[in-house]
XYZ file of C-alpha atoms in Angstrom:
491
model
C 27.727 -0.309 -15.821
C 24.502 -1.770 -15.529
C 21.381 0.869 -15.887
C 20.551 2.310 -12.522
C 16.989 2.295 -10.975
C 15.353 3.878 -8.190
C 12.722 2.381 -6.706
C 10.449 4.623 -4.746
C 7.827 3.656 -1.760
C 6.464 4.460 0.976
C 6.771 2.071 3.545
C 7.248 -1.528 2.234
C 10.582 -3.059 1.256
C 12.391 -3.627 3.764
C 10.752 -1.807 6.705
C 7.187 -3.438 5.998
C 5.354 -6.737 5.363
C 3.283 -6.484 2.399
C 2.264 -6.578 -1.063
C 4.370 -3.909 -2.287
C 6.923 -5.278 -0.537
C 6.694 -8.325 -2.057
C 6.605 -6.955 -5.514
C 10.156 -4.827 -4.669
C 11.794 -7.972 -3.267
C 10.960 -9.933 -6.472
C 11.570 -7.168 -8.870
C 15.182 -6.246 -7.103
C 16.067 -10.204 -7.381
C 14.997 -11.205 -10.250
C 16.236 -8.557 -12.219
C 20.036 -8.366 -11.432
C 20.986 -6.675 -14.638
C 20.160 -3.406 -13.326
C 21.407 -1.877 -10.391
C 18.497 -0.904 -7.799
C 18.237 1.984 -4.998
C 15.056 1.350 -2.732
C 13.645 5.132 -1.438
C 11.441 4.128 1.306
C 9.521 6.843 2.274
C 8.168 6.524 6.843
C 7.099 8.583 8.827
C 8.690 6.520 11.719
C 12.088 7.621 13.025
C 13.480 3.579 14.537
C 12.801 1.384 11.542
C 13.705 -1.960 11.401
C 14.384 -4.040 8.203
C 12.180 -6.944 7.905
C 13.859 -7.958 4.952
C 17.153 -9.666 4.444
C 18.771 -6.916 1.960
C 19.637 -8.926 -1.520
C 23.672 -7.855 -1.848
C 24.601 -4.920 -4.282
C 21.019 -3.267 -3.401
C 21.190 -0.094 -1.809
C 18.130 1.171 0.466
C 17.640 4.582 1.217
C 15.018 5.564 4.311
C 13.803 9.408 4.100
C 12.037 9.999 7.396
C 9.351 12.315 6.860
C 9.385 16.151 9.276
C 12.967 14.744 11.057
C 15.224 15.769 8.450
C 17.106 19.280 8.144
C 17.750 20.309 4.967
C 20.794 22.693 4.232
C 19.122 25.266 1.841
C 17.009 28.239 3.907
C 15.191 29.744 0.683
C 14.617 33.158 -0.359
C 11.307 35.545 -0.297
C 11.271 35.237 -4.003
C 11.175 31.495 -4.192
C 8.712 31.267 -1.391
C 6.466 33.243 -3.702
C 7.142 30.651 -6.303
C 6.119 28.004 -4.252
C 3.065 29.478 -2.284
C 1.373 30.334 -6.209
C 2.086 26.630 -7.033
C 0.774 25.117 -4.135
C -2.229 27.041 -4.393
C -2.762 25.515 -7.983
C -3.436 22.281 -5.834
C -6.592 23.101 -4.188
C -8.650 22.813 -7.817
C -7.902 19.196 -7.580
C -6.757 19.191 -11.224
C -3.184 18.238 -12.125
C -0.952 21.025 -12.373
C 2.603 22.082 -13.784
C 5.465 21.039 -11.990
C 8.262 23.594 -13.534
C 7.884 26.193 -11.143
C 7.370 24.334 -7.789
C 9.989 21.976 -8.398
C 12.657 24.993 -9.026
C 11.478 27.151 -6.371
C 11.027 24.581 -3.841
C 14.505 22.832 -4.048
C 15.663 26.025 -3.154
C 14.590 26.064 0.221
C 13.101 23.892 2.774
C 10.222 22.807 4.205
C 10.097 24.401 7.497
C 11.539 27.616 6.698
C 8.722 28.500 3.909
C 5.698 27.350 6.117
C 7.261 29.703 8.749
C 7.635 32.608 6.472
C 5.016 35.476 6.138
C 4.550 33.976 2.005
C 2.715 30.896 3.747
C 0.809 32.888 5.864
C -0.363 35.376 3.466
C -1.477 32.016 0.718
C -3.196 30.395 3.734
C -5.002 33.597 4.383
C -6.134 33.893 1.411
C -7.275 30.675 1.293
C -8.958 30.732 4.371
C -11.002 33.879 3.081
C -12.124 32.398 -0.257
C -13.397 29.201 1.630
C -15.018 31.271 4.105
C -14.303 29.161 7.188
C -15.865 29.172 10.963
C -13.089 27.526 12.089
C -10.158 29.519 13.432
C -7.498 31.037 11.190
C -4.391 29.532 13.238
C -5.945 26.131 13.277
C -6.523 26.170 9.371
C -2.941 27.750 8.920
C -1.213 24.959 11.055
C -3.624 21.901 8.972
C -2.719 23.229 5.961
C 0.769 22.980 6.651
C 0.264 19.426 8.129
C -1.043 19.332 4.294
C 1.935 20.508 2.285
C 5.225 19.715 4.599
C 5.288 16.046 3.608
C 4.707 17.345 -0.487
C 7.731 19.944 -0.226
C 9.285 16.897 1.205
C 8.841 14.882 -1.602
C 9.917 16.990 -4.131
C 12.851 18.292 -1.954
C 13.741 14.202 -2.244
C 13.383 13.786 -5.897
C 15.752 16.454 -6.019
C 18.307 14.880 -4.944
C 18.174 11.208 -7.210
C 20.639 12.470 -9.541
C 22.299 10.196 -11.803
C 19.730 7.715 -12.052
C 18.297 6.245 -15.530
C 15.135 5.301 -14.766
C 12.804 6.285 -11.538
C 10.031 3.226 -10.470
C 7.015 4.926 -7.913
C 5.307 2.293 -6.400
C 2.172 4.379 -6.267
C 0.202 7.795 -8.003
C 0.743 9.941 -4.247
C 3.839 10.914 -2.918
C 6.184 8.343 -3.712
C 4.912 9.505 -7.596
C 5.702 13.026 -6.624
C 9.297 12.066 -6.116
C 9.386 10.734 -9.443
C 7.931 13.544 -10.941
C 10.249 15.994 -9.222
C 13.286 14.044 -10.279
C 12.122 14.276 -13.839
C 11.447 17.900 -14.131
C 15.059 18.089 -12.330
C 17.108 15.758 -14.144
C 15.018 14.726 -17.154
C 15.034 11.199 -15.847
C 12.459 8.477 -17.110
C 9.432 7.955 -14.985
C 7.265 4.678 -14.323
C 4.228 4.336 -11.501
C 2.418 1.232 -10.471
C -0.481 1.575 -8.787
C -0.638 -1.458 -7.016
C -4.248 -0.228 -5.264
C -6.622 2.839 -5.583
C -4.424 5.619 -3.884
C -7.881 7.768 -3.956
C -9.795 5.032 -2.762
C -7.821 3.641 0.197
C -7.254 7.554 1.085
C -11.215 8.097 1.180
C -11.424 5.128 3.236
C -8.799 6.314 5.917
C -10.431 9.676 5.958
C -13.254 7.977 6.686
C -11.937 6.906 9.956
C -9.373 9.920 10.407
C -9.752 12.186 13.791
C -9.634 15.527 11.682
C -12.297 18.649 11.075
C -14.199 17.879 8.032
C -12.629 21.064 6.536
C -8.748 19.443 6.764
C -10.567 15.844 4.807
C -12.357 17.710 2.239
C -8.717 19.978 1.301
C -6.208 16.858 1.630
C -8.414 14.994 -1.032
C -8.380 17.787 -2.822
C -4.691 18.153 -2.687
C -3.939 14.927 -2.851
C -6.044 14.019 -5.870
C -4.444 17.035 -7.694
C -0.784 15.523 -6.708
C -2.159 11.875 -8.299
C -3.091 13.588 -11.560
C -0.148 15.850 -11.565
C 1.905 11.954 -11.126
C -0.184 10.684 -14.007
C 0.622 13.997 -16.274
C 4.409 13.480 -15.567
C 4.931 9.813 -15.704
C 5.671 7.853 -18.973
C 4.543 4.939 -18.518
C 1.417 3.783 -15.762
C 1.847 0.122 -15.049
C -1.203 -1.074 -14.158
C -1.792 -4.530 -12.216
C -5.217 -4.708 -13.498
C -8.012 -3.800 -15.692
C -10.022 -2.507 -12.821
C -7.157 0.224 -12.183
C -6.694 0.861 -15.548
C -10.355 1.490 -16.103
C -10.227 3.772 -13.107
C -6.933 5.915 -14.404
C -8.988 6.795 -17.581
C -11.418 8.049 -15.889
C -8.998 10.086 -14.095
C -7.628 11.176 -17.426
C -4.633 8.928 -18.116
C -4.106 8.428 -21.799
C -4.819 4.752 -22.556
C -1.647 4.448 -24.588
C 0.339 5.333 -21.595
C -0.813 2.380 -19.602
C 0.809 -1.077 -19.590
C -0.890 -3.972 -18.224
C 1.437 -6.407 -15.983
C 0.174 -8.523 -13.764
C 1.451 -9.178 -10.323
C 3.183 -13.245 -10.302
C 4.442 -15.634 -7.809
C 6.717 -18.766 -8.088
C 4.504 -20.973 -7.594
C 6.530 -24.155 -7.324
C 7.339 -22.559 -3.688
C 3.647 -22.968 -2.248
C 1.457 -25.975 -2.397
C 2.047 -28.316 0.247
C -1.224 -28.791 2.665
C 0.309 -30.008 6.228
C -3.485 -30.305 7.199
C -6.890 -30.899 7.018
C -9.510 -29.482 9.571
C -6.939 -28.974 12.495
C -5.844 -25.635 12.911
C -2.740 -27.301 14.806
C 0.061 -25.575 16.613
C 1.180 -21.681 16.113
C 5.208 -21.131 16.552
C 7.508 -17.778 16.478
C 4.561 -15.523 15.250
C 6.117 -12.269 16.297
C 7.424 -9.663 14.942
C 10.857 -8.638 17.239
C 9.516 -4.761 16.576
C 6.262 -5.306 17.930
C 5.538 -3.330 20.927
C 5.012 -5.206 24.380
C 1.173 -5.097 24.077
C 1.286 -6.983 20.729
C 3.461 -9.536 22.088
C 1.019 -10.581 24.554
C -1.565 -10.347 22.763
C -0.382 -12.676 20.222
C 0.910 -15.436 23.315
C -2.731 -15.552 24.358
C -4.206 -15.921 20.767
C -1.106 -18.776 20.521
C -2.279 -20.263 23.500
C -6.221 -20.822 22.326
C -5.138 -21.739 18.799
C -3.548 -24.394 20.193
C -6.824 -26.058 21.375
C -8.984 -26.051 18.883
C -9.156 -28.530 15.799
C -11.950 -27.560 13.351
C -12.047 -26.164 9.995
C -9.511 -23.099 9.861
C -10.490 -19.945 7.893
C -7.205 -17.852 7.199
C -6.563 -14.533 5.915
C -3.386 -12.858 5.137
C -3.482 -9.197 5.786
C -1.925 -6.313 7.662
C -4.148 -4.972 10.419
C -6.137 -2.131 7.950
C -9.609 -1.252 7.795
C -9.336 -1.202 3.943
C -8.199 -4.771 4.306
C -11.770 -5.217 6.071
C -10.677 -7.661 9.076
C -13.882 -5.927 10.864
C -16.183 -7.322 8.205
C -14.112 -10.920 8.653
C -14.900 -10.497 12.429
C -18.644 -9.860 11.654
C -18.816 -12.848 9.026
C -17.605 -14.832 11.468
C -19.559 -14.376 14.547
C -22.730 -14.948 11.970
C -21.285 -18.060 11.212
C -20.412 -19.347 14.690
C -23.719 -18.134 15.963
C -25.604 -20.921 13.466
C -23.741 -23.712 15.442
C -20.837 -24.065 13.162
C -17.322 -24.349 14.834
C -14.680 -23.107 12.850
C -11.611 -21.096 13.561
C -10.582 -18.227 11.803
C -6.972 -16.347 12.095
C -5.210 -12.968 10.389
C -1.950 -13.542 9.849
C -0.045 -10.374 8.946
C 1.324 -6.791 10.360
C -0.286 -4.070 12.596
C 0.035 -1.294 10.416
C -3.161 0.762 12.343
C -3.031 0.366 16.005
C -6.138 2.098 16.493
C -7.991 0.125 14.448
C -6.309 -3.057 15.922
C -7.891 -1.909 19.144
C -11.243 -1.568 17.398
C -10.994 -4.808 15.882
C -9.945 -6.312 19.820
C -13.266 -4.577 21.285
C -15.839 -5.595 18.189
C -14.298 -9.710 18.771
C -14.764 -8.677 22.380
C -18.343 -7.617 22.013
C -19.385 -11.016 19.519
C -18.037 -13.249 22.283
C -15.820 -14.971 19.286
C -12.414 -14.300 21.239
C -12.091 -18.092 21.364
C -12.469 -18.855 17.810
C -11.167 -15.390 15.936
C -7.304 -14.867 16.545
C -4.681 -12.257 15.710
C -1.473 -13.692 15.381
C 0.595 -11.178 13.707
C 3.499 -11.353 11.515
C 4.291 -15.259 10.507
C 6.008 -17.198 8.117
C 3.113 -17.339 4.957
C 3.191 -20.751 3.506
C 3.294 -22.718 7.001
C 0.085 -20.127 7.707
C -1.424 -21.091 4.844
C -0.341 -24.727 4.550
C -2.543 -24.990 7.633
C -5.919 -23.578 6.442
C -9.181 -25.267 5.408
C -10.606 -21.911 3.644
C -8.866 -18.795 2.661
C -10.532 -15.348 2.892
C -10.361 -11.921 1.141
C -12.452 -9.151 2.602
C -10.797 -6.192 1.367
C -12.122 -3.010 0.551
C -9.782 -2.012 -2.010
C -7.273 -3.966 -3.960
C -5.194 -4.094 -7.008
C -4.028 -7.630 -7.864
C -2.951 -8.696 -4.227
C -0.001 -11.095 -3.938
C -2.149 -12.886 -0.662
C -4.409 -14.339 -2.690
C -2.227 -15.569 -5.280
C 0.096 -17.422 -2.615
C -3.363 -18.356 -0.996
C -4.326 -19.582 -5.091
C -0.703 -21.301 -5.289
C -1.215 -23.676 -2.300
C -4.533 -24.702 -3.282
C -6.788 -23.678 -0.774
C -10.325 -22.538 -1.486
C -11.200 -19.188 -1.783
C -13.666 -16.314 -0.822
C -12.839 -13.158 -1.962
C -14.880 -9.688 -2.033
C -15.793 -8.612 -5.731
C -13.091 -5.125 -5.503
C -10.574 -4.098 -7.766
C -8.395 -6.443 -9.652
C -9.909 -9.713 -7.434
C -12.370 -10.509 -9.861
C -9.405 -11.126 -12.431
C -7.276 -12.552 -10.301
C -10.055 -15.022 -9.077
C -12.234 -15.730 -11.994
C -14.345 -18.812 -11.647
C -11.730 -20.475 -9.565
C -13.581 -19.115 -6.182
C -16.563 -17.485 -4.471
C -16.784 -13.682 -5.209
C -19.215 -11.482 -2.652
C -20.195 -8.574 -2.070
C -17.537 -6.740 0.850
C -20.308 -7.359 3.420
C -20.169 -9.627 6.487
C -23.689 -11.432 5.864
C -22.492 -12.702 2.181
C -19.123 -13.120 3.421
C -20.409 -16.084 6.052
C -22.979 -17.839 3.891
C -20.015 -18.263 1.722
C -17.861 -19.638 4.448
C -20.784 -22.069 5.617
C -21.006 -23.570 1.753
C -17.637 -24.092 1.879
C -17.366 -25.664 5.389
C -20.007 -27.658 4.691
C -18.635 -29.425 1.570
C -15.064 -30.904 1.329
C -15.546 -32.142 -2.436
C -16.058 -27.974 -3.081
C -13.019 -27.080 -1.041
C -11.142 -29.614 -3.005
C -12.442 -28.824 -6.567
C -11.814 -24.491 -6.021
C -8.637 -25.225 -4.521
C -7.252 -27.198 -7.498
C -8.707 -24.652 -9.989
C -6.908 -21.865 -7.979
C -3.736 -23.402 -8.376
C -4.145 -24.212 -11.832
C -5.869 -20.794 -12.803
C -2.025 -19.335 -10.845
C 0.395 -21.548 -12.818
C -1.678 -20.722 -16.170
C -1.990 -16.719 -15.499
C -0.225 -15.023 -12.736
C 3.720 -16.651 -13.147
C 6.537 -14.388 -11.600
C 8.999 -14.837 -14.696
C 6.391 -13.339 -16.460
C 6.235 -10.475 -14.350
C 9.554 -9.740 -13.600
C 10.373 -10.335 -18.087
C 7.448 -7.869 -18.498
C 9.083 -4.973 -16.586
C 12.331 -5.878 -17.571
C 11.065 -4.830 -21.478
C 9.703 -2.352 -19.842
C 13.139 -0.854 -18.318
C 14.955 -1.408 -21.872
C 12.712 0.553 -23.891
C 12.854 3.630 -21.450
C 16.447 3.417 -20.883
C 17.291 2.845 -24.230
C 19.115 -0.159 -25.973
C 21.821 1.686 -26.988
C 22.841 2.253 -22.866
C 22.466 -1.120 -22.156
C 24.486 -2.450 -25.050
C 27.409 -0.376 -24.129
C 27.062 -1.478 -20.582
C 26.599 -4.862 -21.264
């Protein structure tokens, strides 16, 4: 038997659109000898797969707060598991022994009902010396901890496995953790983004007392150190992230540089040049009614326009920085310039979807700036003049290598890995709308610069960023954790 691998998530492959889901469909097919589980961590109870399923991969979907777990607990291991859980509120990483025994030894809703909760969280609330009421702060912090209990409840259970895969440091890495203080099973985590950073940035925009922000990044950066402490091997997907795990305290010998890679024989053919041309079966079947429509009526004006088109491929996120796109782009249309500019990808934050429908509202640049939702990516991008990047955060993002691998021009914001991934084969700026539009206007204005970047982006792909490389660099990787000796006699 081949070695077994579980791939943990939360969201992506096969329920999302996305990087990481990218990176889990190429790992689970390129590497067929091992034999893959996909743990997808949701929070949404009707998921749908967006993925064809490779045959001979199993996918697992754990639902977070639906589930009803057999085991009830005992006062003693409550007491267990309220000490540990306190450990996380000094935002250091912490010992998993204890909490991983106690917890798998009851459940979730029975120990943030019992009276060893409530006397933690009063203690708590007494040390921090709160205004806010002690029922509210009782009920956030177990908003808090339900979905970590979860997690390790989950890595309980992945028995039998040789080798566990997180695809990031929060609580997809807390289910590899657990399963290795449980069954003694190897760990990997890829960071494929800042966890810390992107959570700072949806705090920033979260409808909670300042009280509940300030303990879940506590919490949380205690649980991404206490991933670090327990995994074997960090795979970084680039320098930037690696830089920023030392500082969190990550050995540097347990970090592995491998680089996110594409095929890039399957991108490179342009269908156009300056005409934005038609738009066809851009929906999602799972969108709600509201998106549907919305995307018709962006169909419909996209239709009638023909000048320069500015693309970016992105899921509907404010640390993907569509907003500052928006902004970039009503600069640039206000100067007399008329260009269209589209975001092709999922709507992962509804609420910031409708922020980013009022703010293209309020520019007056409904005409020109469309949402067209999920779409097939190389007839998106065969179709653009100019590609664009305005993320806030970002590890070594697989849209700007497919955007790289069909030659188009890019502008990308100077975050995370995208300075490596870009190099001098592109226009780095700072993630603000006013740099983001003068570098849209150089490159509207001059075809001979489009051309030249584009070719370089290709080239600087096919030189650096190839997926055989990727997929042989984790497949070393797997060997030397599983051990040769395992494979041999399975081979």
């Amino acid at each position: 038997m081949p070695p077994k691998i579980a791939i943990v998530e939360e969201g992506g492959f096969p329920v999302d659109i996305g990087g990481v889901s990218t990176w889990v469909k190429e790992l689970v097919q390129g590497l067929k000898d091992f034999e893959f589980t996909v743990v997808t961590i949701t929070t949404r109870e009707k998921t749908n797969f967006m993925f064809k399923v490779p045959k001979g991969i199993e996918v697992k979907v754990h639902v977070l707060f639906s589930r009803k777990w057999r085991t009830k607990g005992n006062p003693m291991a409550f007491r267990d598991v309220a000490s540990s859980l306190k450990e996380l509120f000094l935002g250091e990483g912490i010992r998993l022994e204890r909490l991983v025994s106690s917890t798998i030894k009851t459940d979730p809703t029975s120990f943030l009902s019992s009276r060893e909760f409530w006397f933690m969280a009063k203690n708590v609330y007494e040390e921090l010396d709160l205004k806010e009421g002690f029922i509210e702060f009782a009920y956030g912090l177990a908003r808090i901890f339900h979905p970590i209990l979860e997690s390790i409840m989950l890595g309980g259970e992945l028995k039998g496995f040789d080798l566990i895969h997180s695809a990031n440091a929060g609580l997809a890495g807390l289910v590899g953790s657990a399963a290795k203080v449980k069954w003694g099973i190897p760990l990997v985590i890829t960071e494929h983004g800042s966890f810390l950073r992107e959570l700072d940035i949806w705090l920033e925009r979260a409808e909670e007392k300042v009280w509940l922000k300030e303990l879940l990044r506590k919490v949380m950066n205690s649980v991404v150190k206490t991933n670090y402490l327990y995994a074997d091997v960090i795979a970084s997907v680039s320098e930037s992230l690696m830089r920023n795990q030392i500082r969190l305290g990550v050995p540097r010998e347990k970090l592995l540089l491998i680089r996110n890679g594409i095929d890039a024989s399957r991108y490179g053919k342009r269908s156009r040049v300056g005409s934005s041309g038609s738009q066809k079966d851009f929906r999602s079947q799972s969108w709600s009614r509201f998106e549907e429509n919305f995307v018709e009526a962006a169909k419909a004006h996209s239709e009638e326009c023909e000048e320069v088109l500015v693309v970016t491929i992105s899921r509907v996120d404010k640390v993907k920085g569509i907003d500052l796109l928006a902004r970039a782009a009503a600069l640039v249309l206000s100067s007399g310039m008329k260009l269209n500019f589209e975001v092709i990808g999922p709507i992962s934050d509804r609420k910031y979807m409708e922020e980013i429908l009022s703010l293209i509202r309020e520019l007056r640049i409904s005409k020109y700036f469309k949402i067209l939702g999920t779409t097939d990516v190389k007839k998106a991008l065969s179709k653009a003049d100019i590609f664009v990047l305005p993320s806030r955060s970002e590890g070594c993002p697989f849209a700007l290598l497919e955007a790289m691998a069909t030659g188009l021009p890019i502008i990308g914001t100077d975050v995370g890995g995208v300075p490596e991934v870009l190099g001098d084969a592109g226009i780095l700026v700072r993630p603000e709308p006013k740099e983001i539009a003068l570098a849209i206007e150089k490159l509207a204005k001059d075809a001979e610069l489009r051309r030249k970047l584009g070719k370089n982006a290709r080239e600087r792909v096919l030189s650096n960023f190839q997926l055989e490389e990727m997929i042989n660099s984790y497949r070393n990787l797997y060997l030397s954790l599983v051990g040769e000796k395992k494979w041999s006699s399975s081979a």
